[in-house]
Short mmCIF file of C-alpha atoms in Angstrom, two decimals:
data_model
loop_
_atom_site.label_atom_id
_atom_site.label_comp_id
_atom_site.label_asym_id
_atom_site.label_seq_id
_atom_site.Cartn_x
_atom_site.Cartn_y
_atom_site.Cartn_z
CA MET S 1 129.98 157.65 52.45
CA ASN S 2 131.65 159.84 55.06
CA ASN S 3 130.40 160.62 58.56
CA PHE S 4 129.05 164.04 57.63
CA GLU S 5 127.01 162.53 54.80
CA LEU S 6 125.53 160.04 57.26
CA PHE S 7 124.71 162.94 59.59
CA LYS S 8 122.95 164.79 56.76
CA LEU S 9 120.81 161.75 55.97
CA LYS S 10 119.78 161.54 59.63
CA ALA S 11 119.06 165.28 59.73
CA ALA S 12 116.82 164.90 56.67
CA GLY S 13 114.72 162.36 58.54
CA LEU S 14 116.03 158.92 57.61
CA THR S 15 116.17 156.26 60.31
CA ASN S 16 119.13 153.97 60.93
CA LEU S 17 117.32 151.20 59.06
CA ASN S 18 116.73 153.51 56.10
CA ILE S 19 120.41 154.41 55.98
CA LEU S 20 121.48 150.78 56.42
CA ASN S 21 119.33 149.94 53.38
CA ILE S 22 121.23 152.55 51.36
CA LEU S 23 124.62 151.33 52.61
CA ASP S 24 123.77 147.69 51.84
CA TYR S 25 122.61 148.62 48.36
CA GLN S 26 125.73 150.66 47.65
CA LYS S 27 127.93 147.84 48.92
CA ASN S 28 126.20 145.22 46.77
CA GLN S 29 125.83 147.37 43.65
CA ASP S 30 129.11 149.26 44.05
CA LYS S 31 127.65 152.52 42.78
CA LYS S 32 126.87 155.99 44.06
CA LEU S 33 123.18 156.86 44.32
CA SER S 34 121.34 160.04 43.41
CA LEU S 35 119.15 161.65 46.05
CA ARG S 36 116.04 160.20 44.38
CA ASP S 37 117.59 156.73 44.28
CA MET S 38 118.54 157.02 47.96
CA ALA S 39 114.95 157.91 48.81
CA VAL S 40 113.70 154.80 46.99
CA VAL S 41 116.40 152.38 48.18
CA SER S 42 116.09 153.58 51.78
CA LYS S 43 112.43 152.49 51.86
CA SER S 44 111.62 155.78 53.55
CA LYS S 45 107.96 156.15 54.50
CA ASN S 46 107.82 159.50 52.73
CA ALA S 47 110.47 159.75 50.00
CA VAL S 48 109.27 163.16 48.77
CA LEU S 49 109.46 164.68 52.26
CA PHE S 50 112.95 163.22 52.78
CA MET S 51 114.19 164.72 49.49
CA GLU S 52 112.70 168.13 50.31
CA LYS S 53 114.24 168.13 53.79
CA TYR S 54 117.61 167.05 52.38
CA LYS S 55 117.59 169.80 49.74
CA ASN S 56 116.66 172.41 52.36
CA LEU S 57 119.28 171.50 54.94
CA ASP S 58 121.28 174.43 56.28
CA VAL S 59 124.63 172.80 55.56
CA LYS S 60 126.67 175.50 57.30
CA GLN S 61 124.69 175.14 60.56
CA LEU S 62 124.67 171.37 60.22
CA LYS S 63 128.46 171.36 59.83
CA GLU S 64 128.81 173.41 63.03
CA ASP S 65 126.54 170.99 64.90
CA PHE S 66 128.41 168.00 63.49
CA GLN S 67 131.80 169.34 64.55
CA ARG S 68 130.84 169.79 68.20
CA PHE S 69 131.86 166.20 69.04
CA PRO S 70 133.99 163.53 67.38
CA THR S 71 132.12 160.78 65.57
CA LEU S 72 132.44 157.10 64.81
CA SER S 73 130.59 155.54 61.93
CA ILE S 74 129.72 151.93 61.39
CA PHE S 75 132.67 151.87 58.92
CA ASP S 76 135.32 152.87 61.48
CA LYS S 77 137.57 150.19 62.97
CA GLU S 78 136.95 151.60 66.48
CA TYR S 79 133.17 151.11 66.16
CA PRO S 80 132.15 148.60 68.86
CA ILE S 81 131.86 145.17 67.21
CA GLU S 82 129.11 144.09 69.61
CA LEU S 83 127.02 147.06 68.56
CA LYS S 84 127.80 146.57 64.88
CA HIS S 85 126.34 143.07 64.97
CA SER S 86 123.19 144.04 66.83
CA TYR S 87 119.82 144.62 65.19
CA ASN S 88 119.54 148.14 63.80
CA PRO S 89 122.95 149.46 64.90
CA PRO S 90 123.37 153.23 64.92
CA VAL S 91 125.20 154.25 61.75
CA LEU S 92 126.80 157.19 63.52
CA LEU S 93 127.93 157.64 67.12
CA PHE S 94 128.99 160.85 68.80
CA TYR S 95 131.40 160.41 71.67
CA GLN S 96 133.30 162.27 74.30
CA GLY S 97 136.29 161.05 76.25
CA ASN S 98 138.75 158.23 75.79
CA ILE S 99 137.84 156.17 72.72
CA ASP S 100 140.37 153.50 73.73
CA LEU S 101 137.94 152.43 76.45
CA LEU S 102 135.84 150.79 73.72
CA SER S 103 138.44 148.04 73.52
CA LYS S 104 137.91 147.20 77.23
CA PRO S 105 135.15 144.97 78.65
CA LYS S 106 131.82 146.76 78.67
CA LEU S 107 128.51 146.65 80.48
CA ALA S 108 125.39 148.24 79.07
CA VAL S 109 122.24 148.96 81.02
CA VAL S 110 119.13 149.73 79.02
CA GLY S 111 115.95 150.76 80.70
CA ALA S 112 113.12 153.18 81.19
CA ARG S 113 113.44 156.73 82.40
CA LYS S 114 111.31 155.85 85.42
CA CYS S 115 113.16 152.95 86.92
CA SER S 116 111.38 150.48 89.18
CA GLU S 117 112.66 149.74 92.67
CA THR S 118 113.78 146.28 91.48
CA GLY S 119 115.69 147.92 88.63
CA LYS S 120 117.45 150.27 91.04
CA GLN S 121 118.41 147.39 93.32
CA SER S 122 119.69 145.32 90.38
CA TRP S 123 121.83 148.22 89.17
CA GLU S 124 123.26 148.80 92.65
CA CYS S 125 124.15 145.11 92.89
CA LEU S 126 125.93 145.21 89.52
CA TYR S 127 127.72 148.43 90.40
CA TYR S 128 128.95 147.29 93.80
CA CYS S 129 129.89 143.79 92.61
CA LYS S 130 132.10 145.36 89.94
CA TRP S 131 133.82 147.84 92.24
CA LEU S 132 134.22 145.45 95.16
CA GLY S 133 136.12 143.03 92.93
CA ALA S 134 133.51 140.33 92.49
CA TRP S 135 134.14 140.56 88.72
CA ASN S 136 137.50 140.81 87.04
#
């Protein structure tokens, strides 16, 4: 399945877990699935709604949206291995900038939109420790 096909499945309302179910099934069964079969295998909460949305996608507009940024799918060799082995990894990533940076050491910060004062202080400590040379 190519990156645009993954994008279409997301646009039709499937979650990453739904799509991962499809990909696992296809890998194990080594066969292409019909839209109805994908709806069943995905374990979508509303298979009929998914199929209707998929059939009614504006493919031309979707293609334009898709082509705005380069993508990496879970199948690409550049896809971050740490992310690939996490629970519920995104099947498709959009990126901007230097993709080679993915091969360098990384730090991820995950948090709420309204950060606590402790969270801000922790981030500042991490940031300054890195740039002052405390970490290599």
